[in-house]
Amino acid sequence: MRYYLTTPIYYVNSSPHIGHAYTTIAADALVRHHKQRGDETFFLTGTDENASKVYRVAEERGLDPKAYVDEIVEQWKELPKLVDAEYDFFIRTSDEGHHRVVQEFLQRIYDNGDIYQDVYSGLYCVQCEEFKSEADLVDGLCAEHGVAPERIEETNWFFRLSAYQEKLLELYDQRPDFVLPRFRYNEARSFIAGGLEDFSVSRAGQPWGIPIPWDPDQVTYVWVDALINYLSALSYAREGEDLREKFWPHAHHLLGKDILRFHCVYWPALLLSAGFEVPQQLFVHGWLLLDDRKISKSLGNVVDPLDLVDVYGSDAVRFWALRSVSFGQDGNASLDGLHERYERELGNDLGNLVSRTTAMIARYRDGRIAPGEPNDELKALLDGLRVKLVDRFDAWDLTGALEDAWEVVRWLNRHVEATAPWQLAKDDTRAAELDAVLYDLGDGLRALAVALSPFVPRTAPQILAALRQPVDVRLDRISYGLTPASDGIEAAAPLFPRVDQPTAAA
Ligand code: MSP
């Protein structure tokens, strides 16, 4: 199977915060899972650089826009590295290859008769980079940003979105899993059913952006330019290859709920007009709130992912982000919660289990484990986990997948308490029982490391190394009894050493 996953491309008018890291972390976990399944994957992320708000920030700082984006993009390239997201290509919409494909794309919709010239007279919110109607506003202000939109009047090029209403409804009816979760599908579908208005695909009077091929005095509306990144990147990510042949339309777009309309309505319509297939699936996730509040500069609760990774490490931040909030819903996370999960779940439940298991194998069996009498309960548990994970990831239910794996963590901890290997070790007549328990703990942890590897990609190989097992995280390794007789297991160092909770991380 081919699996092409995208994150939204991030605006470079400011620096990354933990909310952006959230999307990137989720995307990386999905791709790692699909790799485990043996899928051929491609993971795209990058930056949205042609926005008016980017141009304005550069102007405010007295910088040439290109110099500004070249500088700030470095911070955005650090973001995936910081959270261990292994992307295949980082697109910048200032890339020449992107400009070329956007212009070709626009020319196709123009040639198909879906473009006409008209006067746009109305409102525009530069923060959203979106044309607004009076109905979108609350007390005359943008509902999202609380700022007054600008009134503009300019002659623009319009896209006949209205002509695609029926086709989009057909698409939604034929493909009930086109957009997930279901309530987001319903939201998108009812927006379409409510009637679609044509929208402007160009902006006048801005010297920054991608010129309209047939009217170079205008630049492409930034959202149209940005959406096309999902297609353009494939055309030039690998020199001499057009990956569109391989990965389009196997595209899976991950996005936050604030950009649903662009992705679930405008994007498929633009693709249909240009003669491309629509993506395979879109998943719309909710907001990560911090202490019940939206993350925003004006609220002063913007958390730099770097600060958290510095203290807790990237695996803990990934774990916390995906475990605290049911993926797809809005949800609350807190820095206290991060500390607490680090100590209780990662430190005690998982870390201690690895320390205890390896220490007991070292102490009671001189570092050796070997298969004995099979444990049917553990076997059923691991077989069940392997099957459940596939369903969970197919439904993009990352939080559910993590919980399924954690059930095995809890089972293994209960198994240690129930069998009390330290008692068995005192009684020579129970040597076979002790062998079996230590093997089950070792083998269970090995399988668990594989199951957890999309979430904690640094810790998983450490667990496998502590058990002297190869770093092989293919999904079918989540199965009982695959640990051969192994020697040389030593008491492992703590995986999640104690840290002091920073007092003012925010
Ligand atoms: N540039 C556009 C996307 C173009 S894609 C063709 C954009 N950029 S953004 O930087 O503002 O946001 C990028 C993504 O980050 C969005 O999916 C948004 O939902 C996500 N998030 C930003 N803050 C977030 C949270 N606090 N919580 C969850 N996701 C958040 O929109």
mmCIF file with all atom_site columns, C-alpha atoms in Angstrom, residues 73-227:
data_model
loop_
_atom_site.group_PDB
_atom_site.id
_atom_site.type_symbol
_atom_site.label_atom_id
_atom_site.label_alt_id
_atom_site.label_comp_id
_atom_site.label_asym_id
_atom_site.label_entity_id
_atom_site.label_seq_id
_atom_site.pdbx_PDB_ins_code
_atom_site.Cartn_x
_atom_site.Cartn_y
_atom_site.Cartn_z
_atom_site.occupancy
_atom_site.B_iso_or_equiv
_atom_site.pdbx_formal_charge
_atom_site.auth_seq_id
_atom_site.auth_comp_id
_atom_site.auth_asym_id
_atom_site.auth_atom_id
_atom_site.pdbx_PDB_model_num
ATOM 1   C CA . VAL A 1 73  ? 12.362  29.086 8.083   1.00 0.00 ? 73  VAL A CA 1
ATOM 2   C CA . GLU A 1 74  ? 15.294  27.674 10.039  1.00 0.00 ? 74  GLU A CA 1
ATOM 3   C CA . GLN A 1 75  ? 13.172  27.636 13.198  1.00 0.00 ? 75  GLN A CA 1
ATOM 4   C CA . TRP A 1 76  ? 10.450  25.785 11.358  1.00 0.00 ? 76  TRP A CA 1
ATOM 5   C CA . LYS A 1 77  ? 12.901  23.239 9.999   1.00 0.00 ? 77  LYS A CA 1
ATOM 6   C CA . GLU A 1 78  ? 14.005  22.609 13.573  1.00 0.00 ? 78  GLU A CA 1
ATOM 7   C CA . LEU A 1 79  ? 10.462  21.829 14.729  1.00 0.00 ? 79  LEU A CA 1
ATOM 8   C CA . PRO A 1 80  ? 10.163  18.343 13.185  1.00 0.00 ? 80  PRO A CA 1
ATOM 9   C CA . LYS A 1 81  ? 13.694  17.469 14.263  1.00 0.00 ? 81  LYS A CA 1
ATOM 10  C CA . LEU A 1 82  ? 12.952  18.513 17.788  1.00 0.00 ? 82  LEU A CA 1
ATOM 11  C CA . VAL A 1 83  ? 10.004  16.145 18.086  1.00 0.00 ? 83  VAL A CA 1
ATOM 12  C CA . ASP A 1 84  ? 11.654  13.370 16.050  1.00 0.00 ? 84  ASP A CA 1
ATOM 13  C CA . ALA A 1 85  ? 9.368   13.693 13.067  1.00 0.00 ? 85  ALA A CA 1
ATOM 14  C CA . GLU A 1 86  ? 11.049  11.959 10.132  1.00 0.00 ? 86  GLU A CA 1
ATOM 15  C CA . TYR A 1 87  ? 9.677   13.762 7.118   1.00 0.00 ? 87  TYR A CA 1
ATOM 16  C CA . ASP A 1 88  ? 10.659  12.904 3.561   1.00 0.00 ? 88  ASP A CA 1
ATOM 17  C CA . PHE A 1 89  ? 10.501  16.412 2.201   1.00 0.00 ? 89  PHE A CA 1
ATOM 18  C CA . PHE A 1 90  ? 10.194  19.910 3.599   1.00 0.00 ? 90  PHE A CA 1
ATOM 19  C CA . ILE A 1 91  ? 8.391   22.147 1.132   1.00 0.00 ? 91  ILE A CA 1
ATOM 20  C CA . ARG A 1 92  ? 8.717   25.912 1.133   1.00 0.00 ? 92  ARG A CA 1
ATOM 21  C CA . THR A 1 93  ? 6.175   27.739 -0.994  1.00 0.00 ? 93  THR A CA 1
ATOM 22  C CA . SER A 1 94  ? 8.929   30.102 -2.050  1.00 0.00 ? 94  SER A CA 1
ATOM 23  C CA . ASP A 1 95  ? 10.571  27.146 -3.875  1.00 0.00 ? 95  ASP A CA 1
ATOM 24  C CA . GLU A 1 96  ? 10.846  27.638 -7.586  1.00 0.00 ? 96  GLU A CA 1
ATOM 25  C CA . GLY A 1 97  ? 9.425   24.144 -8.214  1.00 0.00 ? 97  GLY A CA 1
ATOM 26  C CA . HIS A 1 98  ? 6.303   25.059 -6.265  1.00 0.00 ? 98  HIS A CA 1
ATOM 27  C CA . HIS A 1 99  ? 5.828   28.303 -8.205  1.00 0.00 ? 99  HIS A CA 1
ATOM 28  C CA . ARG A 1 100 ? 5.991   26.394 -11.473 1.00 0.00 ? 100 ARG A CA 1
ATOM 29  C CA . VAL A 1 101 ? 3.334   23.846 -10.483 1.00 0.00 ? 101 VAL A CA 1
ATOM 30  C CA . VAL A 1 102 ? 0.990   26.499 -9.048  1.00 0.00 ? 102 VAL A CA 1
ATOM 31  C CA . GLN A 1 103 ? 1.118   28.394 -12.319 1.00 0.00 ? 103 GLN A CA 1
ATOM 32  C CA . GLU A 1 104 ? 0.472   25.251 -14.362 1.00 0.00 ? 104 GLU A CA 1
ATOM 33  C CA . PHE A 1 105 ? -2.421  24.354 -12.066 1.00 0.00 ? 105 PHE A CA 1
ATOM 34  C CA . LEU A 1 106 ? -4.012  27.798 -12.376 1.00 0.00 ? 106 LEU A CA 1
ATOM 35  C CA . GLN A 1 107 ? -3.616  27.745 -16.119 1.00 0.00 ? 107 GLN A CA 1
ATOM 36  C CA . ARG A 1 108 ? -5.506  24.450 -16.251 1.00 0.00 ? 108 ARG A CA 1
ATOM 37  C CA . ILE A 1 109 ? -8.496  25.776 -14.327 1.00 0.00 ? 109 ILE A CA 1
ATOM 38  C CA . TYR A 1 110 ? -8.405  28.931 -16.448 1.00 0.00 ? 110 TYR A CA 1
ATOM 39  C CA . ASP A 1 111 ? -8.371  26.867 -19.641 1.00 0.00 ? 111 ASP A CA 1
ATOM 40  C CA . ASN A 1 112 ? -11.276 24.808 -18.325 1.00 0.00 ? 112 ASN A CA 1
ATOM 41  C CA . GLY A 1 113 ? -13.377 27.950 -18.104 1.00 0.00 ? 113 GLY A CA 1
ATOM 42  C CA . ASP A 1 114 ? -13.628 28.071 -14.316 1.00 0.00 ? 114 ASP A CA 1
ATOM 43  C CA . ILE A 1 115 ? -12.012 31.486 -13.911 1.00 0.00 ? 115 ILE A CA 1
ATOM 44  C CA . TYR A 1 116 ? -13.552 34.903 -14.553 1.00 0.00 ? 116 TYR A CA 1
ATOM 45  C CA . GLN A 1 117 ? -12.745 38.484 -13.657 1.00 0.00 ? 117 GLN A CA 1
ATOM 46  C CA . ASP A 1 118 ? -14.830 40.504 -11.228 1.00 0.00 ? 118 ASP A CA 1
ATOM 47  C CA . VAL A 1 119 ? -14.604 43.131 -8.555  1.00 0.00 ? 119 VAL A CA 1
ATOM 48  C CA . TYR A 1 120 ? -14.189 41.910 -5.018  1.00 0.00 ? 120 TYR A CA 1
ATOM 49  C CA . SER A 1 121 ? -15.644 44.376 -2.617  1.00 0.00 ? 121 SER A CA 1
ATOM 50  C CA . GLY A 1 122 ? -15.729 43.223 0.948   1.00 0.00 ? 122 GLY A CA 1
ATOM 51  C CA . LEU A 1 123 ? -13.788 42.204 3.993   1.00 0.00 ? 123 LEU A CA 1
ATOM 52  C CA . TYR A 1 124 ? -10.510 40.384 4.434   1.00 0.00 ? 124 TYR A CA 1
ATOM 53  C CA . CYS A 1 125 ? -8.933  39.149 7.662   1.00 0.00 ? 125 CYS A CA 1
ATOM 54  C CA . VAL A 1 126 ? -5.179  39.142 7.195   1.00 0.00 ? 126 VAL A CA 1
ATOM 55  C CA . GLN A 1 127 ? -4.697  36.918 10.242  1.00 0.00 ? 127 GLN A CA 1
ATOM 56  C CA . CYS A 1 128 ? -6.947  34.223 8.728   1.00 0.00 ? 128 CYS A CA 1
ATOM 57  C CA . GLU A 1 129 ? -5.893  35.161 5.208   1.00 0.00 ? 129 GLU A CA 1
ATOM 58  C CA . GLU A 1 130 ? -9.565  34.802 4.406   1.00 0.00 ? 130 GLU A CA 1
ATOM 59  C CA . PHE A 1 131 ? -12.344 36.795 2.761   1.00 0.00 ? 131 PHE A CA 1
ATOM 60  C CA . LYS A 1 132 ? -15.121 37.341 5.293   1.00 0.00 ? 132 LYS A CA 1
ATOM 61  C CA . SER A 1 133 ? -18.809 38.048 5.112   1.00 0.00 ? 133 SER A CA 1
ATOM 62  C CA . GLU A 1 134 ? -20.651 40.156 7.691   1.00 0.00 ? 134 GLU A CA 1
ATOM 63  C CA . ALA A 1 135 ? -22.200 36.938 8.988   1.00 0.00 ? 135 ALA A CA 1
ATOM 64  C CA . ASP A 1 136 ? -18.740 35.568 9.862   1.00 0.00 ? 136 ASP A CA 1
ATOM 65  C CA . LEU A 1 137 ? -18.059 38.441 12.257  1.00 0.00 ? 137 LEU A CA 1
ATOM 66  C CA . VAL A 1 138 ? -18.794 38.878 15.941  1.00 0.00 ? 138 VAL A CA 1
ATOM 67  C CA . ASP A 1 139 ? -19.371 42.533 16.858  1.00 0.00 ? 139 ASP A CA 1
ATOM 68  C CA . GLY A 1 140 ? -17.685 43.506 13.626  1.00 0.00 ? 140 GLY A CA 1
ATOM 69  C CA . LEU A 1 141 ? -14.535 41.545 14.510  1.00 0.00 ? 141 LEU A CA 1
ATOM 70  C CA . CYS A 1 142 ? -13.066 38.320 13.173  1.00 0.00 ? 142 CYS A CA 1
ATOM 71  C CA . ALA A 1 143 ? -14.424 35.546 15.387  1.00 0.00 ? 143 ALA A CA 1
ATOM 72  C CA . GLU A 1 144 ? -11.084 33.742 15.353  1.00 0.00 ? 144 GLU A CA 1
ATOM 73  C CA . HIS A 1 145 ? -8.692  36.626 15.958  1.00 0.00 ? 145 HIS A CA 1
ATOM 74  C CA . GLY A 1 146 ? -10.789 39.385 17.477  1.00 0.00 ? 146 GLY A CA 1
ATOM 75  C CA . VAL A 1 147 ? -9.447  41.952 15.033  1.00 0.00 ? 147 VAL A CA 1
ATOM 76  C CA . ALA A 1 148 ? -11.347 44.133 12.588  1.00 0.00 ? 148 ALA A CA 1
ATOM 77  C CA . PRO A 1 149 ? -11.062 42.817 9.035   1.00 0.00 ? 149 PRO A CA 1
ATOM 78  C CA . GLU A 1 150 ? -9.887  45.176 6.311   1.00 0.00 ? 150 GLU A CA 1
ATOM 79  C CA . ARG A 1 151 ? -12.334 46.520 3.767   1.00 0.00 ? 151 ARG A CA 1
ATOM 80  C CA . ILE A 1 152 ? -10.958 46.002 0.304   1.00 0.00 ? 152 ILE A CA 1
ATOM 81  C CA . GLU A 1 153 ? -12.155 46.629 -3.198  1.00 0.00 ? 153 GLU A CA 1
ATOM 82  C CA . GLU A 1 154 ? -10.138 45.208 -6.033  1.00 0.00 ? 154 GLU A CA 1
ATOM 83  C CA . THR A 1 155 ? -10.519 43.615 -9.414  1.00 0.00 ? 155 THR A CA 1
ATOM 84  C CA . ASN A 1 156 ? -9.661  39.942 -8.965  1.00 0.00 ? 156 ASN A CA 1
ATOM 85  C CA . TRP A 1 157 ? -9.838  36.620 -10.711 1.00 0.00 ? 157 TRP A CA 1
ATOM 86  C CA . PHE A 1 158 ? -12.615 34.407 -9.377  1.00 0.00 ? 158 PHE A CA 1
ATOM 87  C CA . PHE A 1 159 ? -12.968 30.634 -9.274  1.00 0.00 ? 159 PHE A CA 1
ATOM 88  C CA . ARG A 1 160 ? -16.386 29.164 -10.087 1.00 0.00 ? 160 ARG A CA 1
ATOM 89  C CA . LEU A 1 161 ? -16.728 27.189 -6.871  1.00 0.00 ? 161 LEU A CA 1
ATOM 90  C CA . SER A 1 162 ? -20.523 27.355 -7.203  1.00 0.00 ? 162 SER A CA 1
ATOM 91  C CA . ALA A 1 163 ? -20.296 25.117 -10.279 1.00 0.00 ? 163 ALA A CA 1
ATOM 92  C CA . TYR A 1 164 ? -18.862 22.320 -8.096  1.00 0.00 ? 164 TYR A CA 1
ATOM 93  C CA . GLN A 1 165 ? -21.568 22.048 -5.490  1.00 0.00 ? 165 GLN A CA 1
ATOM 94  C CA . GLU A 1 166 ? -23.253 19.003 -7.033  1.00 0.00 ? 166 GLU A CA 1
ATOM 95  C CA . LYS A 1 167 ? -19.960 17.236 -7.775  1.00 0.00 ? 167 LYS A CA 1
ATOM 96  C CA . LEU A 1 168 ? -18.781 17.771 -4.219  1.00 0.00 ? 168 LEU A CA 1
ATOM 97  C CA . LEU A 1 169 ? -22.022 16.467 -2.767  1.00 0.00 ? 169 LEU A CA 1
ATOM 98  C CA . GLU A 1 170 ? -21.724 13.405 -4.987  1.00 0.00 ? 170 GLU A CA 1
ATOM 99  C CA . LEU A 1 171 ? -18.168 12.891 -3.803  1.00 0.00 ? 171 LEU A CA 1
ATOM 100 C CA . TYR A 1 172 ? -19.227 13.114 -0.162  1.00 0.00 ? 172 TYR A CA 1
ATOM 101 C CA . ASP A 1 173 ? -22.122 10.757 -0.716  1.00 0.00 ? 173 ASP A CA 1
ATOM 102 C CA . GLN A 1 174 ? -19.984 8.197  -2.507  1.00 0.00 ? 174 GLN A CA 1
ATOM 103 C CA . ARG A 1 175 ? -17.187 8.351  0.015   1.00 0.00 ? 175 ARG A CA 1
ATOM 104 C CA . PRO A 1 176 ? -18.518 8.518  3.560   1.00 0.00 ? 176 PRO A CA 1
ATOM 105 C CA . ASP A 1 177 ? -14.960 8.241  4.896   1.00 0.00 ? 177 ASP A CA 1
ATOM 106 C CA . PHE A 1 178 ? -13.585 11.069 2.747   1.00 0.00 ? 178 PHE A CA 1
ATOM 107 C CA . VAL A 1 179 ? -13.423 13.279 5.839   1.00 0.00 ? 179 VAL A CA 1
ATOM 108 C CA . LEU A 1 180 ? -12.958 11.988 9.389   1.00 0.00 ? 180 LEU A CA 1
ATOM 109 C CA . PRO A 1 181 ? -14.084 12.203 12.166  1.00 0.00 ? 181 PRO A CA 1
ATOM 110 C CA . ARG A 1 182 ? -17.721 11.829 11.183  1.00 0.00 ? 182 ARG A CA 1
ATOM 111 C CA . PHE A 1 183 ? -18.854 15.087 12.798  1.00 0.00 ? 183 PHE A CA 1
ATOM 112 C CA . ARG A 1 184 ? -16.333 16.953 10.655  1.00 0.00 ? 184 ARG A CA 1
ATOM 113 C CA . TYR A 1 185 ? -17.600 15.166 7.544   1.00 0.00 ? 185 TYR A CA 1
ATOM 114 C CA . ASN A 1 186 ? -21.078 16.381 8.466   1.00 0.00 ? 186 ASN A CA 1
ATOM 115 C CA . GLU A 1 187 ? -19.800 19.902 9.042   1.00 0.00 ? 187 GLU A CA 1
ATOM 116 C CA . ALA A 1 188 ? -18.112 20.014 5.630   1.00 0.00 ? 188 ALA A CA 1
ATOM 117 C CA . ARG A 1 189 ? -21.051 18.421 3.846   1.00 0.00 ? 189 ARG A CA 1
ATOM 118 C CA . SER A 1 190 ? -23.587 20.809 5.305   1.00 0.00 ? 190 SER A CA 1
ATOM 119 C CA . PHE A 1 191 ? -21.396 23.755 4.378   1.00 0.00 ? 191 PHE A CA 1
ATOM 120 C CA . ILE A 1 192 ? -21.452 22.520 0.778   1.00 0.00 ? 192 ILE A CA 1
ATOM 121 C CA . ALA A 1 193 ? -25.181 21.773 0.877   1.00 0.00 ? 193 ALA A CA 1
ATOM 122 C CA . GLY A 1 194 ? -25.814 25.296 2.183   1.00 0.00 ? 194 GLY A CA 1
ATOM 123 C CA . GLY A 1 195 ? -24.644 26.734 -1.141  1.00 0.00 ? 195 GLY A CA 1
ATOM 124 C CA . LEU A 1 196 ? -21.202 27.688 -2.387  1.00 0.00 ? 196 LEU A CA 1
ATOM 125 C CA . GLU A 1 197 ? -20.038 31.105 -3.478  1.00 0.00 ? 197 GLU A CA 1
ATOM 126 C CA . ASP A 1 198 ? -17.317 31.726 -6.008  1.00 0.00 ? 198 ASP A CA 1
ATOM 127 C CA . PHE A 1 199 ? -14.141 33.037 -4.456  1.00 0.00 ? 199 PHE A CA 1
ATOM 128 C CA . SER A 1 200 ? -11.233 35.163 -5.504  1.00 0.00 ? 200 SER A CA 1
ATOM 129 C CA . VAL A 1 201 ? -8.031  33.322 -6.382  1.00 0.00 ? 201 VAL A CA 1
ATOM 130 C CA . SER A 1 202 ? -5.900  36.413 -6.787  1.00 0.00 ? 202 SER A CA 1
ATOM 131 C CA . ARG A 1 203 ? -4.833  39.528 -4.891  1.00 0.00 ? 203 ARG A CA 1
ATOM 132 C CA . ALA A 1 204 ? -3.957  42.869 -6.399  1.00 0.00 ? 204 ALA A CA 1
ATOM 133 C CA . GLY A 1 205 ? -1.272  45.266 -5.265  1.00 0.00 ? 205 GLY A CA 1
ATOM 134 C CA . GLN A 1 206 ? 0.982   42.851 -3.424  1.00 0.00 ? 206 GLN A CA 1
ATOM 135 C CA . PRO A 1 207 ? 4.491   42.369 -4.726  1.00 0.00 ? 207 PRO A CA 1
ATOM 136 C CA . TRP A 1 208 ? 4.989   39.092 -2.808  1.00 0.00 ? 208 TRP A CA 1
ATOM 137 C CA . GLY A 1 209 ? 3.568   35.789 -3.978  1.00 0.00 ? 209 GLY A CA 1
ATOM 138 C CA . ILE A 1 210 ? 3.115   33.741 -7.126  1.00 0.00 ? 210 ILE A CA 1
ATOM 139 C CA . PRO A 1 211 ? 2.115   35.801 -10.184 1.00 0.00 ? 211 PRO A CA 1
ATOM 140 C CA . ILE A 1 212 ? -1.079  34.807 -11.984 1.00 0.00 ? 212 ILE A CA 1
ATOM 141 C CA . PRO A 1 213 ? 0.182   33.368 -15.296 1.00 0.00 ? 213 PRO A CA 1
ATOM 142 C CA . TRP A 1 214 ? -2.191  35.348 -17.531 1.00 0.00 ? 214 TRP A CA 1
ATOM 143 C CA . ASP A 1 215 ? -2.074  38.509 -15.393 1.00 0.00 ? 215 ASP A CA 1
ATOM 144 C CA . PRO A 1 216 ? 1.311   38.910 -13.709 1.00 0.00 ? 216 PRO A CA 1
ATOM 145 C CA . ASP A 1 217 ? 0.234   42.110 -11.937 1.00 0.00 ? 217 ASP A CA 1
ATOM 146 C CA . GLN A 1 218 ? -1.792  39.973 -9.569  1.00 0.00 ? 218 GLN A CA 1
ATOM 147 C CA . VAL A 1 219 ? -0.507  37.297 -7.216  1.00 0.00 ? 219 VAL A CA 1
ATOM 148 C CA . THR A 1 220 ? -2.198  34.008 -6.367  1.00 0.00 ? 220 THR A CA 1
ATOM 149 C CA . TYR A 1 221 ? -4.422  34.092 -3.311  1.00 0.00 ? 221 TYR A CA 1
ATOM 150 C CA . VAL A 1 222 ? -2.263  32.512 -0.629  1.00 0.00 ? 222 VAL A CA 1
ATOM 151 C CA . TRP A 1 223 ? -4.674  29.710 0.253   1.00 0.00 ? 223 TRP A CA 1
ATOM 152 C CA . VAL A 1 224 ? -4.842  28.499 -3.341  1.00 0.00 ? 224 VAL A CA 1
ATOM 153 C CA . ASP A 1 225 ? -1.075  28.599 -3.579  1.00 0.00 ? 225 ASP A CA 1
ATOM 154 C CA . ALA A 1 226 ? -0.733  26.827 -0.219  1.00 0.00 ? 226 ALA A CA 1
ATOM 155 C CA . LEU A 1 227 ? -3.134  23.963 -0.934  1.00 0.00 ? 227 LEU A CA 1
#
